[in-house]
Coordinates of C-alpha atoms and ligand atoms in Angstrom, one line a residue:
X1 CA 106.3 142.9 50.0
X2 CA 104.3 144.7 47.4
X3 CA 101.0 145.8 48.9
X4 CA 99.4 145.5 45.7
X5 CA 100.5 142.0 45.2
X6 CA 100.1 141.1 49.0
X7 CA 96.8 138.9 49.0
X8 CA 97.6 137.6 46.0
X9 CA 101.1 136.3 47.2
X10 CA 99.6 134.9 50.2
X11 CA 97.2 132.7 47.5
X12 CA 99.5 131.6 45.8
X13 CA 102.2 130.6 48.6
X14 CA 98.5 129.0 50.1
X15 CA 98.0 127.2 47.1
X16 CA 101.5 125.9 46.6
X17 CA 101.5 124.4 50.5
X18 CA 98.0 122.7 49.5
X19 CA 99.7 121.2 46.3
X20 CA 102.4 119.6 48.4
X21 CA 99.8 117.9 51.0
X22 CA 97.4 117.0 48.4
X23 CA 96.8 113.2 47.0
X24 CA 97.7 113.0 43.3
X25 CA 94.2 112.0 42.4
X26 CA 92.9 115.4 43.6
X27 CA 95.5 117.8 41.6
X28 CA 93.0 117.2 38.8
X29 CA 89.1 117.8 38.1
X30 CA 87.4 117.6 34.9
X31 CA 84.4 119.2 33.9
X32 CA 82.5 118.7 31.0
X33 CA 85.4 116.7 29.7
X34 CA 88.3 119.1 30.2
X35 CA 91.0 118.8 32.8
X36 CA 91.8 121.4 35.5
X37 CA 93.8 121.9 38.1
X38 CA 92.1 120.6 41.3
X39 CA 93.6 123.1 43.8
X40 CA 92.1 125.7 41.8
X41 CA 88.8 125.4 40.2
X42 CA 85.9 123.6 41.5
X43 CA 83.3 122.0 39.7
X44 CA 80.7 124.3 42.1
X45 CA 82.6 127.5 40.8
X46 CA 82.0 126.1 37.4
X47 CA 78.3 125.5 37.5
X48 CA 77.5 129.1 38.6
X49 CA 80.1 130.8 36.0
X50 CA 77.2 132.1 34.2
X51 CA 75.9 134.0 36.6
X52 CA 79.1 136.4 36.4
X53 CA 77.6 139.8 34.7
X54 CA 80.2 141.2 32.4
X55 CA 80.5 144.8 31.9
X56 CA 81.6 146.6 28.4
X57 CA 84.1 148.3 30.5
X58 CA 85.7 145.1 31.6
X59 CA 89.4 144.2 30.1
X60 CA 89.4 140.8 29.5
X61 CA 92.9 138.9 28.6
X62 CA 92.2 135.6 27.3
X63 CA 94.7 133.2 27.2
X64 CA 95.8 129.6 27.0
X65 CA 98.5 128.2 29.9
X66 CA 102.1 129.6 29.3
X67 CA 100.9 132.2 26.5
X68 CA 102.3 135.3 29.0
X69 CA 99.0 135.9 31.3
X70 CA 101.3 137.1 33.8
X71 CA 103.0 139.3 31.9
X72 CA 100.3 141.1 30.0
X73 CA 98.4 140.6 33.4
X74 CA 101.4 143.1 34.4
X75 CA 101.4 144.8 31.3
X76 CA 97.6 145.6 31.9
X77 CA 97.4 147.0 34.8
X78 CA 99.7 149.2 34.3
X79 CA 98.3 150.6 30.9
X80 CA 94.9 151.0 33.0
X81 CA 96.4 152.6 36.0
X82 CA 98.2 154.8 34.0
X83 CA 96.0 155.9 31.5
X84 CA 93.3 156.7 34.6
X85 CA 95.6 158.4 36.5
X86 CA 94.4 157.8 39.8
X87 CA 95.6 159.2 43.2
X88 CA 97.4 157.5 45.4
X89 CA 94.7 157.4 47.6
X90 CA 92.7 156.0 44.9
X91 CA 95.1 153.5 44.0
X92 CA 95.2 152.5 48.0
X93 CA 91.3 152.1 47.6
X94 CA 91.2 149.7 44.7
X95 CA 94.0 147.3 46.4
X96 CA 91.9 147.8 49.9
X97 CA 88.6 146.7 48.0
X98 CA 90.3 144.1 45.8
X99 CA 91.8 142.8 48.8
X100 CA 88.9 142.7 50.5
X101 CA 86.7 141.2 48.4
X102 CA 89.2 138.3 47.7
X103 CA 88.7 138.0 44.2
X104 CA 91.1 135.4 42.6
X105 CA 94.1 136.1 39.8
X106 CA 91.3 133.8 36.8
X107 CA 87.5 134.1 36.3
X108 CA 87.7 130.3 36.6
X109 CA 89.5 130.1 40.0
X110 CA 88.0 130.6 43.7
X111 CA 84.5 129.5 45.6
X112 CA 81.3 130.0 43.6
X113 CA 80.5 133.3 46.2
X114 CA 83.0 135.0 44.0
X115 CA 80.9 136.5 41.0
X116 CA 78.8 137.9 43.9
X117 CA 81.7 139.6 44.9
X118 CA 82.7 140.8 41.9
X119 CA 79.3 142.7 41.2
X120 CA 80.2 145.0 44.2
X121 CA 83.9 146.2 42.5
X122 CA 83.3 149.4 42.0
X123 CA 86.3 149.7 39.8
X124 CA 86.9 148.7 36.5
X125 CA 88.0 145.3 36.1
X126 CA 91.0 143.3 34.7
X127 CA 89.9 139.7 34.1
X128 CA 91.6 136.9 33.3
X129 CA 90.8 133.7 32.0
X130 CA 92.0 130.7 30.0
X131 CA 88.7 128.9 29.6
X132 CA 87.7 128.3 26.0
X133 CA 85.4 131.0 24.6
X134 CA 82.4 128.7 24.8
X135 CA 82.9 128.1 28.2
X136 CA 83.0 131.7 28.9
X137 CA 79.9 133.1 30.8
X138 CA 77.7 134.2 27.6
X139 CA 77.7 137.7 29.3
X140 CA 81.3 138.4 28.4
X141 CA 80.3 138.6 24.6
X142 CA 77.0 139.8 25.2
X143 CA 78.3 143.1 27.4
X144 CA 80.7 144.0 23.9
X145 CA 83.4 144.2 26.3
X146 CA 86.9 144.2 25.0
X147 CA 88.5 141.2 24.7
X148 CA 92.6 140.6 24.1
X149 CA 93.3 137.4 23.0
X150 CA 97.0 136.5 23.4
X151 CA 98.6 133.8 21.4
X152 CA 102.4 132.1 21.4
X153 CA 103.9 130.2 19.1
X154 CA 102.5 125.9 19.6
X155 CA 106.2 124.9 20.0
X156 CA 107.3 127.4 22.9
X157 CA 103.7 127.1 24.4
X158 CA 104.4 122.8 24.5
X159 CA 107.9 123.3 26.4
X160 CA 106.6 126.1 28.6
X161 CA 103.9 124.1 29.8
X162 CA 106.2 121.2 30.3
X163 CA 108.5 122.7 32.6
X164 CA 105.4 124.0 34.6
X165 CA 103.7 121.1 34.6
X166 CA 107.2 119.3 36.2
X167 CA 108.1 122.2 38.2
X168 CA 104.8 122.9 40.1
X169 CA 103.3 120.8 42.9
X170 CA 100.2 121.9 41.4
X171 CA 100.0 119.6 38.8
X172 CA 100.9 116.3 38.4
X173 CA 104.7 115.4 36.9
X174 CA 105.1 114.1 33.6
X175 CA 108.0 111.0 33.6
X176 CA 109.6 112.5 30.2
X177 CA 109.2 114.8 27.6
X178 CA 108.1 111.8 25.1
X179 CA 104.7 110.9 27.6
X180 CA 104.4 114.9 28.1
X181 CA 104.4 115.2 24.3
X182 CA 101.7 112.4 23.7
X183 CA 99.8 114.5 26.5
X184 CA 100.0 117.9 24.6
X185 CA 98.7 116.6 21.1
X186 CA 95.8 114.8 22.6
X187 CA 94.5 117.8 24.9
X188 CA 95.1 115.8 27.7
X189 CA 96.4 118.7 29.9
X190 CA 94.7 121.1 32.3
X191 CA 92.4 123.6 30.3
X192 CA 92.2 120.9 27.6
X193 CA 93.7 121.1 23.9
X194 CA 95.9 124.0 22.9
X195 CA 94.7 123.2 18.9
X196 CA 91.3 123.4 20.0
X197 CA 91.5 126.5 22.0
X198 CA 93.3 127.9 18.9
X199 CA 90.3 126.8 16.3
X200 CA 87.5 128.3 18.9
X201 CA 89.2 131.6 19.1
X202 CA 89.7 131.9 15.3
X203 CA 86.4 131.8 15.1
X204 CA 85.9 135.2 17.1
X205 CA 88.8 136.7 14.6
X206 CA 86.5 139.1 13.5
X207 CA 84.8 140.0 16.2
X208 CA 85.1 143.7 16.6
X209 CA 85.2 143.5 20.9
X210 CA 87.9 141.1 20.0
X211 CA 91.6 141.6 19.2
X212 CA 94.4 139.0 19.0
X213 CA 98.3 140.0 19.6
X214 CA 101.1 137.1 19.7
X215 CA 103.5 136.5 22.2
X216 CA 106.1 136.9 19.9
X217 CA 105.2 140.3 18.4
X218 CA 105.1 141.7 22.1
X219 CA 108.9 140.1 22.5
X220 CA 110.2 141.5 19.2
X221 CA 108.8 145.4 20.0
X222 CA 107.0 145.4 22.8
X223 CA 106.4 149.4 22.8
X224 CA 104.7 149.0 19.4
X225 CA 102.5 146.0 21.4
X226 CA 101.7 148.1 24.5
X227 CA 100.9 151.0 21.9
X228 CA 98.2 148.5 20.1
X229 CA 97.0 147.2 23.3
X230 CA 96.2 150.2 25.0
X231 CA 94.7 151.9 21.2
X232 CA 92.2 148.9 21.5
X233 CA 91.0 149.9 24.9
X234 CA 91.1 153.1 24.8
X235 CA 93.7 154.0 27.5
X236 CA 95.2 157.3 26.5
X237 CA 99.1 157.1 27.1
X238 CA 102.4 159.5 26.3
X239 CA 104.9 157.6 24.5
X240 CA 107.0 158.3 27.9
X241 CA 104.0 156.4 30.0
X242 CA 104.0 153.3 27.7
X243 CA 108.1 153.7 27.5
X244 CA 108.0 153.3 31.3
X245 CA 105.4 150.3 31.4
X246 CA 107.6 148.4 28.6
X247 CA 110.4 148.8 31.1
X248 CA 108.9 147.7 33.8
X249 CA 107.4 144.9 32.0
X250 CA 110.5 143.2 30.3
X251 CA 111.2 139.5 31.5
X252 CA 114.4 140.4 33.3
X253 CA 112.2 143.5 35.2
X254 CA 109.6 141.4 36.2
X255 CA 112.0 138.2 36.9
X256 CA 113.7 140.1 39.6
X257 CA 111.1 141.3 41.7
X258 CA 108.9 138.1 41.2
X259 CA 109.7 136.8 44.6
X260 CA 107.7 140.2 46.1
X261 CA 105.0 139.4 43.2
X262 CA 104.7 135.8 42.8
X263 CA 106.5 134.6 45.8
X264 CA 107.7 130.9 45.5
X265 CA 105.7 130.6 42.4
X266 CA 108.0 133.2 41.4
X267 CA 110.6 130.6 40.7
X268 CA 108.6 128.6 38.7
X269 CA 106.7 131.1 36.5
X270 CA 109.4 133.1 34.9
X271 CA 111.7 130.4 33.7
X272 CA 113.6 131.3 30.2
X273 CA 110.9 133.8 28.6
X274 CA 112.3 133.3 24.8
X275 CA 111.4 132.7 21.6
X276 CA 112.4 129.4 20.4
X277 CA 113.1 126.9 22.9
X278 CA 111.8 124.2 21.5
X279 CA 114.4 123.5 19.4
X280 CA 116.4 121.8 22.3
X281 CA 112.9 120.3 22.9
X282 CA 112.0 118.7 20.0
X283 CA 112.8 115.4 17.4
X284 CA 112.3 115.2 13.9
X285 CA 109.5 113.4 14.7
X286 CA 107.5 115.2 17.0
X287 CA 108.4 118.8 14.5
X288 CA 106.4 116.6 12.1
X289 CA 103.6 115.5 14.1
X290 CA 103.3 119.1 15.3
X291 CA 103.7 120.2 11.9
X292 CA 100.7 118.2 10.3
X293 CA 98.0 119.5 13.0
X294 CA 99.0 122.8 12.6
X295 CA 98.1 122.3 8.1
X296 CA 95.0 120.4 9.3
X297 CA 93.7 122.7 12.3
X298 CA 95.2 126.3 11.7
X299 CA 97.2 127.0 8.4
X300 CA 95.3 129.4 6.4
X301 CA 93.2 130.5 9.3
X302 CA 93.1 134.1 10.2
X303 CA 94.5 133.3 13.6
X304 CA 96.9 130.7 12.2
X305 CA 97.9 133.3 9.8
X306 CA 98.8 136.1 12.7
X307 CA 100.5 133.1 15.0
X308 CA 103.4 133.3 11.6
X309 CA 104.0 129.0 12.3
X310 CA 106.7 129.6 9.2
X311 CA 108.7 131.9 11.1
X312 CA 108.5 130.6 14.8
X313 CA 108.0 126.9 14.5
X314 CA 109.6 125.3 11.4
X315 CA 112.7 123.7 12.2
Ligands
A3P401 P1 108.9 130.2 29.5 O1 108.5 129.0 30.3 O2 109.1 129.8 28.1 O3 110.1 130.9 30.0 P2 102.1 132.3 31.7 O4 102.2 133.6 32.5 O5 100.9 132.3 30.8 O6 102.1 131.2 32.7 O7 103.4 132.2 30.8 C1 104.6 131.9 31.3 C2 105.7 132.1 30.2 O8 105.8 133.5 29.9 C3 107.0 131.6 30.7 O9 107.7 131.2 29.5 C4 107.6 132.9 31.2 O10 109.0 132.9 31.3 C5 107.1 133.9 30.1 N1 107.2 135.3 30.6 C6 106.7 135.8 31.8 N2 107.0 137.1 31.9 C7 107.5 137.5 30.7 C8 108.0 138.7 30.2 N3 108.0 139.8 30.9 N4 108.5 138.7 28.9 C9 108.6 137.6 28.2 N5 108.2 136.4 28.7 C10 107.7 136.3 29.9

């Protein structure tokens, strides 16, 4: 196995053997109103998530379920371990400390102890979270540090999470696509409502610690993406470095070795990674319904703008 990956396979294989043993009523929690996944965060985690000190070196990927966390999660790392050019020794040291501290793969995930913890990294960290930005400890905008918001296209995001949702023990299973769909447009899925997540983040579109990339840009030339990415944070990278870090990011790269990366959740997690799935998804009448939030909620928005709804989710 990957010794880089090592504890955070063994969480994940933990987490999935939890799942299976758990009752159904405790897949989910709510707090203040919005669904999460039981097996995962804890209402104690939640009520000290402000105490987490944000630091303006800090990456920070934020990003709504079945956006590409794990690949940019990937695609991250790599840019930062790359661009630092660490020893091996070094390298050794930051998985031995990571390890050790048991931090978790989201801000949002793990016992409350864990912001504690993460005070002592004496690294610089990659966080990622999918919490709403007003539910993000206020010391993450306070710090200025440098926040990449990824976005995918509503449609693709809807049938990603759908398979997830049926595929993972995790969660609970939906009965069809129909109930799922009723789910999705109400927000009645873990991390809440992907509209609203999109309206809260537009309003951060000018931030200047903030910058938003789509899922779909990162498909259609992901060297020019990694190339953006890293410009935004500053990691200095040959056009040989970020050649290498596309290759070993593309879906089929990261599909194959995801049992030593992801173990069983492996499986799960990298299922078709395409644009435009939904099309076998979707009726007329659901494009419509879709369709009509998007004019209400996002269409002239600056985010709305960037997600290019004309060119990814019009049938
Ligand atoms: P699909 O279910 O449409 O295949 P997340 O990591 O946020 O849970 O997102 C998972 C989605 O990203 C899945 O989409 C998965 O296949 C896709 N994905 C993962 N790695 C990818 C990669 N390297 N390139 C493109 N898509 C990827």
């Amino acid at each position: 196995m990957d010794k880089s990956r090592k504890t955070v396979v063994e969480y994940l294989d933990k987490i999935l053997a939890d799942s299976e043993k758990a009752a159904p009523e405790d897949l989910l929690s709510s707090y203040k109103g919005i669904l999460y996944p039981g097996t995962l965060c804890s209402p104690e985690t939640f009520q000290v998530l402000d105490s987490f000190e944000a630091r303006s070196d800090d990456v920070i990927l934020a990003t709504y379920p079945k956006n590409g966390t794990n690949w940019l999660d990937q695609v991250l790392n790599d840019l930062e371990t790359t661009a630092a050019k660490y020893t091996e020794e070094e390298i050794k040291e930051r998985i031995n400390i990571t390890n050790e501290l048991s931090l978790f793969p989201r801000l949002e995930f793990g016992d409350p102890e864990k912001f504690k913890r993460m005070k002592e990294l004496p690294v610089r960290r990659i966080i990622i979270t999918h919490l709403l930005p007003q539910v993000l400890p206020k010391s993450v905008f306070n710090s200025m540090a440098k926040i990449l918001l990824l976005v995918r296209n509503l449609k693709d995001t809807a049938v990603s999470y759908f398979h997830f949702y049926n595929n993972i023990p995790t969660l609970p299973s939906f009965g069809s696509w129909d109930e799922y769909f009723t789910a999705f447009m109400h927000g009645k899925l873990c991390w809440g409502s992907y509209f609203d997540y999109l309206v809260e983040w537009n309003k951060h579109m000018d931030d200047e610690n903030v910058m938003a990339i789509t899922y779909e840009e990162l498909k259609e030339n992901q060297t020019l993406g990694l190339k953006k990415i890293a410009d935004f944070f500053g990691f200095s990278l040959s056009e040989e470095e970020i050649q290498t870090v596309a290759e070993k990011s593309s879906f089929k790269a990261m599909k194959e070795k995801s049992s030593k990366t992801h173990g069983a959740f492996g499986k799960i997690l990298f299922r078709k990674g395409i644009i435009g799935d939904w099309k076998d998804h979707f009726s007329e009448a659901q494009n419509k319904e879709m369709d009509r939030k998007f004019e209400e909620c996002l269409a002239g928005t600056k985010l709305g703008e960037k997600m290019k709804y004309g060119l990814y989710c019009k049938a």
